[in-house]
Amino acid sequence: MDAESIEKFLVTNTKKAGAVNIHFKDRSTVTGIFINMRDYDELKAKNFWRVVNSKNLEQWKQTKDINLSRLFNGSGFTRLSAATK
């Protein structure tokens, strides 16, 4: 997926859903949240996205530790969908 498509999905869907399922071409689906840190615009320009996995979400909310996130290349995404709880 391109950065514009990802950004459009995030703007329209994550405010109500929060967590997102990220489907990939060559790996299993990841559920988590896209986070907006100081490097967000720089990463977005290169189609990279910082995501906190759902299993680390509570700890991230408490600490805001950037080391709990992972970087993903948006070109490897096949689609995004809102995660069901």
PDB file of N, CA and C in Angstrom:
ATOM      1  N   MET A   1       0.845  -1.182   0.000  1.00  0.00           N
ATOM      2  CA  MET A   1       0.000   0.000   0.000  1.00  0.00           C
ATOM      3  C   MET A   1       0.887   1.241   0.000  1.00  0.00           C
ATOM      4  N   ASP A   2       0.375   2.302  -0.553  1.00  0.00           N
ATOM      5  CA  ASP A   2       1.138   3.540  -0.538  1.00  0.00           C
ATOM      6  C   ASP A   2       0.797   4.362   0.708  1.00  0.00           C
ATOM      7  N   ALA A   3       1.648   5.327   1.009  1.00  0.00           N
ATOM      8  CA  ALA A   3       1.510   6.115   2.232  1.00  0.00           C
ATOM      9  C   ALA A   3       0.201   6.891   2.284  1.00  0.00           C
ATOM     10  N   GLU A   4      -0.259   7.373   1.142  1.00  0.00           N
ATOM     11  CA  GLU A   4      -1.501   8.141   1.113  1.00  0.00           C
ATOM     12  C   GLU A   4      -2.702   7.276   1.486  1.00  0.00           C
ATOM     13  N   SER A   5      -2.740   6.050   0.991  1.00  0.00           N
ATOM     14  CA  SER A   5      -3.843   5.138   1.312  1.00  0.00           C
ATOM     15  C   SER A   5      -3.842   4.785   2.794  1.00  0.00           C
ATOM     16  N   ILE A   6      -2.670   4.559   3.344  1.00  0.00           N
ATOM     17  CA  ILE A   6      -2.554   4.224   4.763  1.00  0.00           C
ATOM     18  C   ILE A   6      -2.994   5.413   5.611  1.00  0.00           C
ATOM     19  N   GLU A   7      -2.504   6.594   5.265  1.00  0.00           N
ATOM     20  CA  GLU A   7      -2.864   7.806   6.008  1.00  0.00           C
ATOM     21  C   GLU A   7      -4.371   8.045   5.956  1.00  0.00           C
ATOM     22  N   LYS A   8      -4.982   7.853   4.795  1.00  0.00           N
ATOM     23  CA  LYS A   8      -6.421   8.045   4.654  1.00  0.00           C
ATOM     24  C   LYS A   8      -7.180   7.069   5.552  1.00  0.00           C
ATOM     25  N   PHE A   9      -6.751   5.811   5.593  1.00  0.00           N
ATOM     26  CA  PHE A   9      -7.393   4.828   6.466  1.00  0.00           C
ATOM     27  C   PHE A   9      -7.259   5.252   7.926  1.00  0.00           C
ATOM     28  N   LEU A  10      -6.073   5.677   8.317  1.00  0.00           N
ATOM     29  CA  LEU A  10      -5.844   6.057   9.710  1.00  0.00           C
ATOM     30  C   LEU A  10      -6.706   7.244  10.122  1.00  0.00           C
ATOM     31  N   VAL A  11      -6.825   8.216   9.262  1.00  0.00           N
ATOM     32  CA  VAL A  11      -7.621   9.408   9.577  1.00  0.00           C
ATOM     33  C   VAL A  11      -9.098   9.062   9.701  1.00  0.00           C
ATOM     34  N   THR A  12      -9.610   8.217   8.830  1.00  0.00           N
ATOM     35  CA  THR A  12     -11.045   7.936   8.820  1.00  0.00           C
ATOM     36  C   THR A  12     -11.475   6.832   9.783  1.00  0.00           C
ATOM     37  N   ASN A  13     -10.586   5.882  10.110  1.00  0.00           N
ATOM     38  CA  ASN A  13     -11.034   4.723  10.874  1.00  0.00           C
ATOM     39  C   ASN A  13     -10.473   4.574  12.280  1.00  0.00           C
ATOM     40  N   THR A  14      -9.299   5.044  12.563  1.00  0.00           N
ATOM     41  CA  THR A  14      -8.706   4.739  13.861  1.00  0.00           C
ATOM     42  C   THR A  14      -9.248   5.564  15.006  1.00  0.00           C
ATOM     43  N   LYS A  15      -9.881   6.695  14.725  1.00  0.00           N
ATOM     44  CA  LYS A  15     -10.436   7.484  15.816  1.00  0.00           C
ATOM     45  C   LYS A  15     -11.536   6.729  16.550  1.00  0.00           C
ATOM     46  N   LYS A  16     -12.333   5.950  15.821  1.00  0.00           N
ATOM     47  CA  LYS A  16     -13.402   5.199  16.473  1.00  0.00           C
ATOM     48  C   LYS A  16     -12.968   3.799  16.886  1.00  0.00           C
ATOM     49  N   ALA A  17     -12.040   3.199  16.150  1.00  0.00           N
ATOM     50  CA  ALA A  17     -11.661   1.814  16.434  1.00  0.00           C
ATOM     51  C   ALA A  17     -10.410   1.702  17.298  1.00  0.00           C
ATOM     52  N   GLY A  18      -9.411   2.521  17.021  1.00  0.00           N
ATOM     53  CA  GLY A  18      -8.153   2.434  17.754  1.00  0.00           C
ATOM     54  C   GLY A  18      -7.234   1.397  17.144  1.00  0.00           C
ATOM     55  N   ALA A  19      -7.396   0.145  17.540  1.00  0.00           N
ATOM     56  CA  ALA A  19      -6.531  -0.929  17.045  1.00  0.00           C
ATOM     57  C   ALA A  19      -6.859  -1.271  15.593  1.00  0.00           C
ATOM     58  N   VAL A  20      -5.816  -1.676  14.882  1.00  0.00           N
ATOM     59  CA  VAL A  20      -5.931  -1.969  13.458  1.00  0.00           C
ATOM     60  C   VAL A  20      -5.311  -3.332  13.173  1.00  0.00           C
ATOM     61  N   ASN A  21      -5.939  -4.097  12.287  1.00  0.00           N
ATOM     62  CA  ASN A  21      -5.333  -5.321  11.768  1.00  0.00           C
ATOM     63  C   ASN A  21      -4.550  -4.941  10.517  1.00  0.00           C
ATOM     64  N   ILE A  22      -3.272  -5.297  10.500  1.00  0.00           N
ATOM     65  CA  ILE A  22      -2.418  -5.014   9.353  1.00  0.00           C
ATOM     66  C   ILE A  22      -2.154  -6.337   8.655  1.00  0.00           C
ATOM     67  N   HIS A  23      -2.645  -6.463   7.441  1.00  0.00           N
ATOM     68  CA  HIS A  23      -2.488  -7.682   6.661  1.00  0.00           C
ATOM     69  C   HIS A  23      -1.288  -7.499   5.732  1.00  0.00           C
ATOM     70  N   PHE A  24      -0.436  -8.522   5.670  1.00  0.00           N
ATOM     71  CA  PHE A  24       0.795  -8.457   4.895  1.00  0.00           C
ATOM     72  C   PHE A  24       0.775  -9.435   3.732  1.00  0.00           C
ATOM     73  N   LYS A  25       1.653  -9.186   2.767  1.00  0.00           N
ATOM     74  CA  LYS A  25       1.816 -10.086   1.629  1.00  0.00           C
ATOM     75  C   LYS A  25       2.458 -11.395   2.054  1.00  0.00           C
ATOM     76  N   ASP A  26       3.466 -11.329   2.924  1.00  0.00           N
ATOM     77  CA  ASP A  26       4.293 -12.499   3.180  1.00  0.00           C
ATOM     78  C   ASP A  26       4.487 -12.841   4.654  1.00  0.00           C
ATOM     79  N   ARG A  27       3.576 -12.412   5.509  1.00  0.00           N
ATOM     80  CA  ARG A  27       3.652 -12.768   6.924  1.00  0.00           C
ATOM     81  C   ARG A  27       2.265 -12.704   7.540  1.00  0.00           C
ATOM     82  N   SER A  28       2.155 -13.151   8.781  1.00  0.00           N
ATOM     83  CA  SER A  28       0.847 -13.178   9.424  1.00  0.00           C
ATOM     84  C   SER A  28       0.395 -11.766   9.813  1.00  0.00           C
ATOM     85  N   THR A  29      -0.883 -11.637  10.051  1.00  0.00           N
ATOM     86  CA  THR A  29      -1.494 -10.364  10.394  1.00  0.00           C
ATOM     87  C   THR A  29      -1.006  -9.872  11.758  1.00  0.00           C
ATOM     88  N   VAL A  30      -0.791  -8.570  11.860  1.00  0.00           N
ATOM     89  CA  VAL A  30      -0.393  -7.935  13.111  1.00  0.00           C
ATOM     90  C   VAL A  30      -1.530  -7.024  13.546  1.00  0.00           C
ATOM     91  N   THR A  31      -1.879  -7.083  14.840  1.00  0.00           N
ATOM     92  CA  THR A  31      -2.890  -6.197  15.395  1.00  0.00           C
ATOM     93  C   THR A  31      -2.214  -5.231  16.349  1.00  0.00           C
ATOM     94  N   GLY A  32      -2.469  -3.951  16.163  1.00  0.00           N
ATOM     95  CA  GLY A  32      -1.855  -2.951  17.017  1.00  0.00           C
ATOM     96  C   GLY A  32      -2.341  -1.564  16.667  1.00  0.00           C
ATOM     97  N   ILE A  33      -1.642  -0.575  17.200  1.00  0.00           N
ATOM     98  CA  ILE A  33      -1.993   0.812  16.912  1.00  0.00           C
ATOM     99  C   ILE A  33      -0.807   1.518  16.261  1.00  0.00           C
ATOM    100  N   PHE A  34      -1.111   2.397  15.333  1.00  0.00           N
ATOM    101  CA  PHE A  34      -0.099   3.253  14.730  1.00  0.00           C
ATOM    102  C   PHE A  34       0.140   4.395  15.705  1.00  0.00           C
ATOM    103  N   ILE A  35       1.404   4.685  15.986  1.00  0.00           N
ATOM    104  CA  ILE A  35       1.686   5.767  16.926  1.00  0.00           C
ATOM    105  C   ILE A  35       2.363   6.926  16.205  1.00  0.00           C
ATOM    106  N   ASN A  36       2.094   8.108  16.725  1.00  0.00           N
ATOM    107  CA  ASN A  36       2.602   9.344  16.149  1.00  0.00           C
ATOM    108  C   ASN A  36       3.656   9.904  17.092  1.00  0.00           C
ATOM    109  N   MET A  37       4.908   9.609  16.804  1.00  0.00           N
ATOM    110  CA  MET A  37       6.020  10.110  17.606  1.00  0.00           C
ATOM    111  C   MET A  37       6.709  11.234  16.842  1.00  0.00           C
ATOM    112  N   ARG A  38       7.802  11.739  17.372  1.00  0.00           N
ATOM    113  CA  ARG A  38       8.488  12.889  16.767  1.00  0.00           C
ATOM    114  C   ARG A  38       8.976  12.615  15.344  1.00  0.00           C
ATOM    115  N   ASP A  39       9.187  11.354  14.987  1.00  0.00           N
ATOM    116  CA  ASP A  39       9.676  11.018  13.649  1.00  0.00           C
ATOM    117  C   ASP A  39       8.567  10.598  12.681  1.00  0.00           C
ATOM    118  N   TYR A  40       7.325  10.824  13.054  1.00  0.00           N
ATOM    119  CA  TYR A  40       6.180  10.357  12.267  1.00  0.00           C
ATOM    120  C   TYR A  40       6.212  10.867  10.824  1.00  0.00           C
ATOM    121  N   ASP A  41       6.389  12.156  10.648  1.00  0.00           N
ATOM    122  CA  ASP A  41       6.354  12.724   9.288  1.00  0.00           C
ATOM    123  C   ASP A  41       7.510  12.228   8.431  1.00  0.00           C
ATOM    124  N   GLU A  42       8.683  12.105   9.028  1.00  0.00           N
ATOM    125  CA  GLU A  42       9.843  11.603   8.291  1.00  0.00           C
ATOM    126  C   GLU A  42       9.634  10.151   7.859  1.00  0.00           C
ATOM    127  N   LEU A  43       9.121   9.328   8.772  1.00  0.00           N
ATOM    128  CA  LEU A  43       8.862   7.921   8.443  1.00  0.00           C
ATOM    129  C   LEU A  43       7.756   7.790   7.402  1.00  0.00           C
ATOM    130  N   LYS A  44       6.687   8.575   7.563  1.00  0.00           N
ATOM    131  CA  LYS A  44       5.565   8.520   6.627  1.00  0.00           C
ATOM    132  C   LYS A  44       6.016   8.861   5.212  1.00  0.00           C
ATOM    133  N   ALA A  45       6.931   9.804   5.079  1.00  0.00           N
ATOM    134  CA  ALA A  45       7.442  10.191   3.761  1.00  0.00           C
ATOM    135  C   ALA A  45       8.148   9.023   3.079  1.00  0.00           C
ATOM    136  N   LYS A  46       8.690   8.105   3.863  1.00  0.00           N
ATOM    137  CA  LYS A  46       9.378   6.932   3.327  1.00  0.00           C
ATOM    138  C   LYS A  46       8.507   5.687   3.354  1.00  0.00           C
ATOM    139  N   ASN A  47       7.226   5.850   3.718  1.00  0.00           N
ATOM    140  CA  ASN A  47       6.249   4.765   3.822  1.00  0.00           C
ATOM    141  C   ASN A  47       6.646   3.735   4.887  1.00  0.00           C
ATOM    142  N   PHE A  48       7.171   4.242   6.000  1.00  0.00           N
ATOM    143  CA  PHE A  48       7.435   3.412   7.167  1.00  0.00           C
ATOM    144  C   PHE A  48       6.486   3.843   8.277  1.00  0.00           C
ATOM    145  N   TRP A  49       6.056   2.880   9.081  1.00  0.00           N
ATOM    146  CA  TRP A  49       5.044   3.142  10.095  1.00  0.00           C
ATOM    147  C   TRP A  49       5.450   2.500  11.410  1.00  0.00           C
ATOM    148  N   ARG A  50       5.306   3.252  12.494  1.00  0.00           N
ATOM    149  CA  ARG A  50       5.641   2.767  13.826  1.00  0.00           C
ATOM    150  C   ARG A  50       4.356   2.222  14.451  1.00  0.00           C
ATOM    151  N   VAL A  51       4.395   0.939  14.843  1.00  0.00           N
ATOM    152  CA  VAL A  51       3.208   0.250  15.356  1.00  0.00           C
ATOM    153  C   VAL A  51       3.531  -0.396  16.695  1.00  0.00           C
ATOM    154  N   VAL A  52       2.614  -0.249  17.657  1.00  0.00           N
ATOM    155  CA  VAL A  52       2.717  -0.952  18.931  1.00  0.00           C
ATOM    156  C   VAL A  52       1.758  -2.131  18.868  1.00  0.00           C
ATOM    157  N   ASN A  53       2.293  -3.329  19.029  1.00  0.00           N
ATOM    158  CA  ASN A  53       1.505  -4.550  18.994  1.00  0.00           C
ATOM    159  C   ASN A  53       0.494  -4.536  20.138  1.00  0.00           C
ATOM    160  N   SER A  54      -0.651  -5.161  19.934  1.00  0.00           N
ATOM    161  CA  SER A  54      -1.708  -5.154  20.938  1.00  0.00           C
ATOM    162  C   SER A  54      -1.263  -5.774  22.263  1.00  0.00           C
ATOM    163  N   LYS A  55      -0.323  -6.727  22.237  1.00  0.00           N
ATOM    164  CA  LYS A  55       0.125  -7.335  23.495  1.00  0.00           C
ATOM    165  C   LYS A  55       0.993  -6.385  24.317  1.00  0.00           C
ATOM    166  N   ASN A  56       1.561  -5.344  23.696  1.00  0.00           N
ATOM    167  CA  ASN A  56       2.366  -4.350  24.414  1.00  0.00           C
ATOM    168  C   ASN A  56       1.611  -3.053  24.669  1.00  0.00           C
ATOM    169  N   LEU A  57       0.338  -3.010  24.322  1.00  0.00           N
ATOM    170  CA  LEU A  57      -0.421  -1.768  24.340  1.00  0.00           C
ATOM    171  C   LEU A  57      -0.570  -1.164  25.733  1.00  0.00           C
ATOM    172  N   GLU A  58      -0.909  -1.960  26.720  1.00  0.00           N
ATOM    173  CA  GLU A  58      -1.092  -1.432  28.077  1.00  0.00           C
ATOM    174  C   GLU A  58       0.211  -0.855  28.621  1.00  0.00           C
ATOM    175  N   GLN A  59       1.300  -1.560  28.408  1.00  0.00           N
ATOM    176  CA  GLN A  59       2.595  -1.073  28.866  1.00  0.00           C
ATOM    177  C   GLN A  59       2.979   0.215  28.138  1.00  0.00           C
ATOM    178  N   TRP A  60       2.688   0.287  26.842  1.00  0.00           N
ATOM    179  CA  TRP A  60       3.006   1.489  26.079  1.00  0.00           C
ATOM    180  C   TRP A  60       2.192   2.681  26.573  1.00  0.00           C
ATOM    181  N   LYS A  61       0.919   2.460  26.893  1.00  0.00           N
ATOM    182  CA  LYS A  61       0.074   3.552  27.393  1.00  0.00           C
ATOM    183  C   LYS A  61       0.623   4.124  28.697  1.00  0.00           C
ATOM    184  N   GLN A  62       1.222   3.278  29.508  1.00  0.00           N
ATOM    185  CA  GLN A  62       1.776   3.734  30.784  1.00  0.00           C
ATOM    186  C   GLN A  62       3.123   4.425  30.618  1.00  0.00           C
ATOM    187  N   THR A  63       3.977   3.890  29.751  1.00  0.00           N
ATOM    188  CA  THR A  63       5.355   4.371  29.680  1.00  0.00           C
ATOM    189  C   THR A  63       5.668   5.229  28.461  1.00  0.00           C
ATOM    190  N   LYS A  64       4.908   5.079  27.380  1.00  0.00           N
ATOM    191  CA  LYS A  64       5.200   5.733  26.092  1.00  0.00           C
ATOM    192  C   LYS A  64       6.607   5.390  25.610  1.00  0.00           C
ATOM    193  N   ASP A  65       7.074   4.191  25.943  1.00  0.00           N
ATOM    194  CA  ASP A  65       8.418   3.730  25.575  1.00  0.00           C
ATOM    195  C   ASP A  65       8.442   3.356  24.098  1.00  0.00           C
ATOM    196  N   ILE A  66       9.232   4.086  23.325  1.00  0.00           N
ATOM    197  CA  ILE A  66       9.322   3.868  21.880  1.00  0.00           C
ATOM    198  C   ILE A  66       9.872   2.478  21.549  1.00  0.00           C
ATOM    199  N   ASN A  67      10.585   1.865  22.478  1.00  0.00           N
ATOM    200  CA  ASN A  67      11.155   0.535  22.251  1.00  0.00           C
ATOM    201  C   ASN A  67      10.092  -0.563  22.210  1.00  0.00           C
ATOM    202  N   LEU A  68       8.873  -0.249  22.611  1.00  0.00           N
ATOM    203  CA  LEU A  68       7.780  -1.215  22.524  1.00  0.00           C
ATOM    204  C   LEU A  68       7.156  -1.249  21.129  1.00  0.00           C
ATOM    205  N   SER A  69       7.575  -0.343  20.277  1.00  0.00           N
ATOM    206  CA  SER A  69       7.026  -0.277  18.919  1.00  0.00           C
ATOM    207  C   SER A  69       7.941  -0.983  17.936  1.00  0.00           C
ATOM    208  N   ARG A  70       7.381  -1.266  16.765  1.00  0.00           N
ATOM    209  CA  ARG A  70       8.154  -1.840  15.663  1.00  0.00           C
ATOM    210  C   ARG A  70       7.880  -1.017  14.422  1.00  0.00           C
ATOM    211  N   LEU A  71       8.867  -0.977  13.543  1.00  0.00           N
ATOM    212  CA  LEU A  71       8.704  -0.283  12.268  1.00  0.00           C
ATOM    213  C   LEU A  71       8.296  -1.279  11.194  1.00  0.00           C
ATOM    214  N   PHE A  72       7.329  -0.872  10.384  1.00  0.00           N
ATOM    215  CA  PHE A  72       6.874  -1.697   9.273  1.00  0.00           C
ATOM    216  C   PHE A  72       6.899  -0.862   8.004  1.00  0.00           C
ATOM    217  N   ASN A  73       7.253  -1.496   6.893  1.00  0.00           N
ATOM    218  CA  ASN A  73       7.232  -0.856   5.591  1.00  0.00           C
ATOM    219  C   ASN A  73       5.833  -1.000   5.008  1.00  0.00           C
ATOM    220  N   GLY A  74       5.222   0.120   4.676  1.00  0.00           N
ATOM    221  CA  GLY A  74       3.864   0.119   4.155  1.00  0.00           C
ATOM    222  C   GLY A  74       3.707  -0.608   2.835  1.00  0.00           C
ATOM    223  N   SER A  75       4.783  -0.759   2.072  1.00  0.00           N
ATOM    224  CA  SER A  75       4.672  -1.462   0.793  1.00  0.00           C
ATOM    225  C   SER A  75       4.405  -2.954   0.997  1.00  0.00           C
ATOM    226  N   GLY A  76       4.644  -3.468   2.188  1.00  0.00           N
ATOM    227  CA  GLY A  76       4.367  -4.867   2.487  1.00  0.00           C
ATOM    228  C   GLY A  76       2.933  -5.113   2.931  1.00  0.00           C
ATOM    229  N   PHE A  77       2.164  -4.040   3.161  1.00  0.00           N
ATOM    230  CA  PHE A  77       0.767  -4.182   3.587  1.00  0.00           C
ATOM    231  C   PHE A  77      -0.102  -4.543   2.384  1.00  0.00           C
ATOM    232  N   THR A  78      -1.024  -5.464   2.570  1.00  0.00           N
ATOM    233  CA  THR A  78      -2.009  -5.726   1.526  1.00  0.00           C
ATOM    234  C   THR A  78      -3.308  -4.989   1.815  1.00  0.00           C
ATOM    235  N   ARG A  79      -3.667  -4.889   3.105  1.00  0.00           N
ATOM    236  CA  ARG A  79      -4.846  -4.110   3.483  1.00  0.00           C
ATOM    237  C   ARG A  79      -4.830  -3.844   4.969  1.00  0.00           C
ATOM    238  N   LEU A  80      -5.667  -2.897   5.383  1.00  0.00           N
ATOM    239  CA  LEU A  80      -5.837  -2.559   6.789  1.00  0.00           C
ATOM    240  C   LEU A  80      -7.305  -2.739   7.121  1.00  0.00           C
ATOM    241  N   SER A  81      -7.577  -3.183   8.333  1.00  0.00           N
ATOM    242  CA  SER A  81      -8.968  -3.291   8.782  1.00  0.00           C
ATOM    243  C   SER A  81      -9.046  -2.986  10.258  1.00  0.00           C
ATOM    244  N   ALA A  82     -10.205  -2.517  10.692  1.00  0.00           N
ATOM    245  CA  ALA A  82     -10.391  -2.223  12.109  1.00  0.00           C
ATOM    246  C   ALA A  82     -10.401  -3.533  12.890  1.00  0.00           C
ATOM    247  N   ALA A  83      -9.702  -3.549  14.013  1.00  0.00           N
ATOM    248  CA  ALA A  83      -9.638  -4.750  14.840  1.00  0.00           C
ATOM    249  C   ALA A  83     -10.908  -4.853  15.678  1.00  0.00           C
ATOM    250  N   THR A  84     -11.434  -6.048  15.769  1.00  0.00           N
ATOM    251  CA  THR A  84     -12.593  -6.281  16.619  1.00  0.00           C
ATOM    252  C   THR A  84     -12.120  -6.655  18.000  1.00  0.00           C
ATOM    253  N   LYS A  85     -12.873  -6.238  18.983  1.00  0.00           N
ATOM    254  CA  LYS A  85     -12.445  -6.500  20.366  1.00  0.00           C
ATOM    255  C   LYS A  85     -12.968  -7.783  20.899  1.00  0.00           C
TER     256      LYS A  85
END
